[in-house]
Amino acid sequence: MSEQPVPVPVVVVQGREVSDFPEFAPEAARGRVLRVTVTGEEVLHRVNADVPESMLGGAELSRLIDDMFVTMYASEGVGLAGSQVGVDLRVFVYDCPDDDGVRHVGHVVNPVLDERDLDDPVVVESEGCLSVPGPHADLGRAEHATVRGVDKDGNEVVLTGSGYFARCLQHETDHTFGKLYVDRLSARERKRVLKKMNEMADSVFARREERAQELERELAG
């Protein structure tokens, strides 16, 4: 009996399906791991500045995106916004699966989320955040999401996702407007999450340091 064919994982980079892609986005090998900001830090709680046109196509923005990718991987996240590395710019990176197992990878500069279709269901699922290290909480998000922006060179980007990837797009766009997922919780639930964060943070930080060292070896090899 012949072997069953193994399905080829589908990877979508910058909204376009590709035939081959490595374990880590190539940007990560060029980046350096940065400190992830924690809720309460001012840059996380205000609308960040739009990336100016003068930065598009430039080395500074490209370096920032490289650093954000490797920091996201070191923190074992699926998305990371500029404010989460202390940078007051509206940009985020992502490497996130959807509910069908499709892997979505890329970045968005100056993202804007389309208004939710009133017929689109709100799904309540567990959500966490690298800037709220440790705990998760149930939160309602739209089942589908579309984000529009540009890439680091100024080319138009339109990303549409469902399920977990839609949640990621909403979560990261929120960051660029100064909103964390805990800000969408009830006061009681937010208090519980922050208390749990204080209990868990040290072990999370230790794990991130360990993972950063592992990742450095993996990317070098």
mmCIF file of C-alpha atoms in Angstrom:
data_model
loop_
_atom_site.group_PDB
_atom_site.id
_atom_site.type_symbol
_atom_site.label_atom_id
_atom_site.label_comp_id
_atom_site.label_asym_id
_atom_site.label_seq_id
_atom_site.Cartn_x
_atom_site.Cartn_y
_atom_site.Cartn_z
ATOM 1 C CA MET A 1 0.000 0.000 0.000
ATOM 2 C CA SER A 2 1.404 3.365 -0.977
ATOM 3 C CA GLU A 3 1.954 6.109 1.562
ATOM 4 C CA GLN A 4 -0.702 8.742 2.033
ATOM 5 C CA PRO A 5 0.365 12.112 0.628
ATOM 6 C CA VAL A 6 1.313 14.595 3.332
ATOM 7 C CA PRO A 7 -0.610 17.872 3.019
ATOM 8 C CA VAL A 8 1.631 20.858 2.350
ATOM 9 C CA PRO A 9 1.028 23.540 4.994
ATOM 10 C CA VAL A 10 -0.480 26.689 3.546
ATOM 11 C CA VAL A 11 1.445 29.879 4.338
ATOM 12 C CA VAL A 12 0.174 33.360 3.512
ATOM 13 C CA VAL A 13 2.789 36.135 3.624
ATOM 14 C CA GLN A 14 1.621 39.744 3.462
ATOM 15 C CA GLY A 15 -1.783 38.494 2.362
ATOM 16 C CA ARG A 16 -0.450 36.351 -0.488
ATOM 17 C CA GLU A 17 -0.085 32.570 -0.481
ATOM 18 C CA VAL A 18 3.499 31.333 -0.970
ATOM 19 C CA SER A 19 4.766 27.887 -1.922
ATOM 20 C CA ASP A 20 7.584 27.717 0.613
ATOM 21 C CA PHE A 21 8.480 29.504 3.829
ATOM 22 C CA PRO A 22 10.950 28.853 6.668
ATOM 23 C CA GLU A 23 10.147 28.132 10.324
ATOM 24 C CA PHE A 24 10.899 31.750 11.240
ATOM 25 C CA ALA A 25 10.314 34.833 9.125
ATOM 26 C CA PRO A 26 13.644 35.861 7.514
ATOM 27 C CA GLU A 27 13.461 39.227 9.282
ATOM 28 C CA ALA A 28 14.126 37.503 12.610
ATOM 29 C CA ALA A 29 17.674 36.505 11.642
ATOM 30 C CA ARG A 30 18.540 40.178 11.121
ATOM 31 C CA GLY A 31 16.915 41.432 14.321
ATOM 32 C CA ARG A 32 17.848 41.803 17.962
ATOM 33 C CA VAL A 33 15.614 40.923 20.877
ATOM 34 C CA LEU A 34 14.153 43.984 22.580
ATOM 35 C CA ARG A 35 12.497 44.407 25.966
ATOM 36 C CA VAL A 36 8.715 43.976 25.891
ATOM 37 C CA THR A 37 6.816 46.758 27.655
ATOM 38 C CA VAL A 38 4.333 45.915 30.403
ATOM 39 C CA THR A 39 0.877 47.340 31.045
ATOM 40 C CA GLY A 40 1.115 50.603 32.954
ATOM 41 C CA GLU A 41 3.896 51.980 30.747
ATOM 42 C CA GLU A 42 2.762 55.179 29.078
ATOM 43 C CA VAL A 43 3.543 54.214 25.468
ATOM 44 C CA LEU A 44 1.042 51.333 25.696
ATOM 45 C CA HIS A 45 -1.853 53.533 26.760
ATOM 46 C CA ARG A 46 -2.051 56.228 24.118
ATOM 47 C CA VAL A 47 -2.657 56.411 20.401
ATOM 48 C CA ASN A 48 0.715 55.935 18.758
ATOM 49 C CA ALA A 49 2.052 58.131 15.978
ATOM 50 C CA ASP A 50 1.497 57.205 12.356
ATOM 51 C CA VAL A 51 4.653 56.051 10.637
ATOM 52 C CA PRO A 52 5.581 59.073 8.489
ATOM 53 C CA GLU A 53 5.943 58.719 4.753
ATOM 54 C CA SER A 54 9.600 59.692 5.082
ATOM 55 C CA MET A 55 10.312 56.429 6.956
ATOM 56 C CA LEU A 56 8.765 54.175 4.315
ATOM 57 C CA GLY A 57 11.428 52.310 2.376
ATOM 58 C CA GLY A 58 14.070 53.325 4.899
ATOM 59 C CA ALA A 59 16.544 51.380 7.007
ATOM 60 C CA GLU A 60 15.170 52.557 10.367
ATOM 61 C CA LEU A 61 11.712 51.105 9.819
ATOM 62 C CA SER A 62 13.140 47.918 8.321
ATOM 63 C CA ARG A 63 15.383 47.413 11.380
ATOM 64 C CA LEU A 64 12.463 47.971 13.717
ATOM 65 C CA ILE A 65 10.405 45.300 11.946
ATOM 66 C CA ASP A 66 13.361 42.882 12.063
ATOM 67 C CA ASP A 67 13.702 43.502 15.807
ATOM 68 C CA MET A 68 9.976 43.081 16.354
ATOM 69 C CA PHE A 69 9.889 39.723 14.601
ATOM 70 C CA VAL A 70 12.699 38.199 16.645
ATOM 71 C CA THR A 71 11.298 39.718 19.857
ATOM 72 C CA MET A 72 7.892 38.198 19.089
ATOM 73 C CA TYR A 73 9.440 34.765 18.576
ATOM 74 C CA ALA A 74 11.575 35.061 21.715
ATOM 75 C CA SER A 75 8.429 35.928 23.668
ATOM 76 C CA GLU A 76 6.537 33.029 22.057
ATOM 77 C CA GLY A 77 3.813 35.301 20.742
ATOM 78 C CA VAL A 78 1.838 35.437 17.501
ATOM 79 C CA GLY A 79 1.779 39.232 17.157
ATOM 80 C CA LEU A 80 3.651 42.272 18.444
ATOM 81 C CA ALA A 81 3.050 46.017 18.075
ATOM 82 C CA GLY A 82 5.559 48.855 18.072
ATOM 83 C CA SER A 83 4.372 50.149 21.434
ATOM 84 C CA GLN A 84 5.209 46.747 22.921
ATOM 85 C CA VAL A 85 8.893 47.394 22.296
ATOM 86 C CA GLY A 86 8.608 50.984 23.509
ATOM 87 C CA VAL A 87 8.365 52.580 20.067
ATOM 88 C CA ASP A 88 5.721 55.260 19.471
ATOM 89 C CA LEU A 89 4.818 54.142 15.941
ATOM 90 C CA ARG A 90 1.717 52.441 14.550
ATOM 91 C CA VAL A 91 3.092 49.163 13.210
ATOM 92 C CA PHE A 92 2.718 45.504 14.075
ATOM 93 C CA VAL A 93 4.150 42.139 13.017
ATOM 94 C CA TYR A 94 2.453 38.751 13.145
ATOM 95 C CA ASP A 95 3.029 35.032 12.612
ATOM 96 C CA CYS A 96 -0.334 33.536 13.426
ATOM 97 C CA PRO A 97 -2.443 30.553 12.358
ATOM 98 C CA ASP A 98 -6.122 30.761 11.595
ATOM 99 C CA ASP A 99 -8.699 28.167 12.637
ATOM 100 C CA ASP A 100 -8.098 26.197 9.428
ATOM 101 C CA GLY A 101 -4.376 25.814 10.145
ATOM 102 C CA VAL A 102 -3.268 28.372 7.553
ATOM 103 C CA ARG A 103 -0.187 30.255 8.746
ATOM 104 C CA HIS A 104 -0.270 34.035 8.243
ATOM 105 C CA VAL A 105 3.000 36.014 8.406
ATOM 106 C CA GLY A 106 3.815 39.654 7.831
ATOM 107 C CA HIS A 107 3.653 43.218 9.082
ATOM 108 C CA VAL A 108 1.319 46.188 8.734
ATOM 109 C CA VAL A 109 2.194 49.864 8.964
ATOM 110 C CA ASN A 110 -0.508 52.335 10.038
ATOM 111 C CA PRO A 111 -3.234 49.665 10.315
ATOM 112 C CA VAL A 112 -6.932 50.517 10.252
ATOM 113 C CA LEU A 113 -9.585 47.944 11.112
ATOM 114 C CA ASP A 114 -12.744 47.817 8.992
ATOM 115 C CA GLU A 115 -15.975 48.281 10.930
ATOM 116 C CA ARG A 116 -17.532 45.004 11.996
ATOM 117 C CA ASP A 117 -20.429 43.761 9.905
ATOM 118 C CA LEU A 118 -23.387 43.633 12.284
ATOM 119 C CA ASP A 119 -24.204 40.161 10.944
ATOM 120 C CA ASP A 120 -20.730 38.907 11.868
ATOM 121 C CA PRO A 121 -20.880 36.937 15.133
ATOM 122 C CA VAL A 122 -18.878 37.895 18.204
ATOM 123 C CA VAL A 123 -16.934 34.903 19.507
ATOM 124 C CA VAL A 124 -15.829 34.674 23.132
ATOM 125 C CA GLU A 125 -12.483 32.916 23.541
ATOM 126 C CA SER A 126 -9.403 33.060 25.742
ATOM 127 C CA GLU A 127 -6.998 35.893 24.957
ATOM 128 C CA GLY A 128 -3.627 36.937 26.329
ATOM 129 C CA CYS A 129 -0.988 39.574 25.667
ATOM 130 C CA LEU A 130 2.795 39.736 25.810
ATOM 131 C CA SER A 131 2.469 43.061 27.654
ATOM 132 C CA VAL A 132 0.269 41.398 30.280
ATOM 133 C CA PRO A 133 2.701 38.538 30.973
ATOM 134 C CA GLY A 134 1.103 35.301 32.068
ATOM 135 C CA PRO A 135 -2.688 35.258 32.440
ATOM 136 C CA HIS A 136 -5.460 34.927 29.875
ATOM 137 C CA ALA A 137 -9.120 35.930 29.986
ATOM 138 C CA ASP A 138 -12.233 35.275 27.921
ATOM 139 C CA LEU A 139 -13.031 38.160 25.568
ATOM 140 C CA GLY A 140 -15.484 38.660 22.732
ATOM 141 C CA ARG A 141 -14.085 39.519 19.304
ATOM 142 C CA ALA A 142 -15.601 39.560 15.829
ATOM 143 C CA GLU A 143 -15.293 36.232 14.011
ATOM 144 C CA HIS A 144 -13.928 38.002 10.905
ATOM 145 C CA ALA A 145 -11.663 41.023 10.529
ATOM 146 C CA THR A 146 -10.087 43.082 7.763
ATOM 147 C CA VAL A 147 -7.122 45.375 8.374
ATOM 148 C CA ARG A 148 -5.827 47.878 5.833
ATOM 149 C CA GLY A 149 -2.493 49.659 5.815
ATOM 150 C CA VAL A 150 0.824 49.608 3.989
ATOM 151 C CA ASP A 151 4.019 47.611 4.209
ATOM 152 C CA LYS A 152 7.429 49.027 5.142
ATOM 153 C CA ASP A 153 7.963 50.167 1.551
ATOM 154 C CA GLY A 154 4.595 51.904 1.280
ATOM 155 C CA ASN A 155 2.787 49.222 -0.734
ATOM 156 C CA GLU A 156 -0.884 48.695 0.070
ATOM 157 C CA VAL A 157 -1.686 45.814 2.426
ATOM 158 C CA VAL A 158 -5.161 44.341 2.962
ATOM 159 C CA LEU A 159 -5.430 41.432 5.404
ATOM 160 C CA THR A 160 -8.617 39.490 6.004
ATOM 161 C CA GLY A 161 -8.841 36.754 8.585
ATOM 162 C CA SER A 162 -11.232 34.597 10.547
ATOM 163 C CA GLY A 163 -11.124 32.907 13.930
ATOM 164 C CA TYR A 164 -7.825 33.124 15.786
ATOM 165 C CA PHE A 165 -6.130 35.190 13.078
ATOM 166 C CA ALA A 166 -9.031 37.670 13.087
ATOM 167 C CA ARG A 167 -8.575 37.962 16.857
ATOM 168 C CA CYS A 168 -4.867 38.656 16.327
ATOM 169 C CA LEU A 169 -5.574 41.393 13.760
ATOM 170 C CA GLN A 170 -8.027 43.081 16.124
ATOM 171 C CA HIS A 171 -5.746 42.726 19.152
ATOM 172 C CA GLU A 172 -2.671 44.171 17.417
ATOM 173 C CA THR A 173 -4.543 47.028 15.759
ATOM 174 C CA ASP A 174 -5.940 47.874 19.205
ATOM 175 C CA HIS A 175 -2.369 48.205 20.466
ATOM 176 C CA THR A 176 -1.574 50.875 17.903
ATOM 177 C CA PHE A 177 -4.476 52.926 19.267
ATOM 178 C CA GLY A 178 -3.398 52.537 22.892
ATOM 179 C CA LYS A 179 -5.828 49.811 23.930
ATOM 180 C CA LEU A 180 -4.912 46.484 25.575
ATOM 181 C CA TYR A 181 -7.230 43.515 25.792
ATOM 182 C CA VAL A 182 -7.550 44.040 29.552
ATOM 183 C CA ASP A 183 -9.083 47.450 28.827
ATOM 184 C CA ARG A 184 -12.023 45.609 27.245
ATOM 185 C CA LEU A 185 -12.679 43.501 30.352
ATOM 186 C CA SER A 186 -15.011 44.307 33.217
ATOM 187 C CA ALA A 187 -13.364 46.118 36.119
ATOM 188 C CA ARG A 188 -13.575 42.996 38.267
ATOM 189 C CA GLU A 189 -12.071 40.707 35.626
ATOM 190 C CA ARG A 190 -9.347 43.213 34.804
ATOM 191 C CA LYS A 191 -8.375 43.367 38.479
ATOM 192 C CA ARG A 192 -8.206 39.571 38.619
ATOM 193 C CA VAL A 193 -6.019 39.371 35.505
ATOM 194 C CA LEU A 194 -3.587 42.030 36.721
ATOM 195 C CA LYS A 195 -3.285 40.326 40.102
ATOM 196 C CA LYS A 196 -2.502 37.054 38.349
ATOM 197 C CA MET A 197 0.008 38.842 36.117
ATOM 198 C CA ASN A 198 1.931 40.069 39.149
ATOM 199 C CA GLU A 199 2.123 36.496 40.423
ATOM 200 C CA MET A 200 3.279 35.031 37.100
ATOM 201 C CA ALA A 201 5.478 37.757 35.594
ATOM 202 C CA ASP A 202 8.855 36.676 36.988
ATOM 203 C CA SER A 203 8.555 33.145 35.620
ATOM 204 C CA VAL A 204 7.377 34.496 32.254
ATOM 205 C CA PHE A 205 10.343 36.861 32.021
ATOM 206 C CA ALA A 206 12.731 34.018 32.896
ATOM 207 C CA ARG A 207 11.239 31.835 30.171
ATOM 208 C CA ARG A 208 11.574 34.638 27.630
ATOM 209 C CA GLU A 209 15.253 35.077 28.470
ATOM 210 C CA GLU A 210 15.809 31.348 28.070
ATOM 211 C CA ARG A 211 13.922 31.285 24.775
ATOM 212 C CA ALA A 212 15.867 34.280 23.446
ATOM 213 C CA GLN A 213 19.111 32.398 23.985
ATOM 214 C CA GLU A 214 17.727 29.275 22.324
ATOM 215 C CA LEU A 215 16.476 31.307 19.392
ATOM 216 C CA GLU A 216 19.839 32.981 18.890
ATOM 217 C CA ARG A 217 21.423 29.535 18.483
ATOM 218 C CA GLU A 218 18.665 28.316 16.184
ATOM 219 C CA LEU A 219 18.871 31.334 13.901
ATOM 220 C CA ALA A 220 22.671 31.175 13.796
ATOM 221 C CA GLY A 221 22.615 27.473 12.917
#
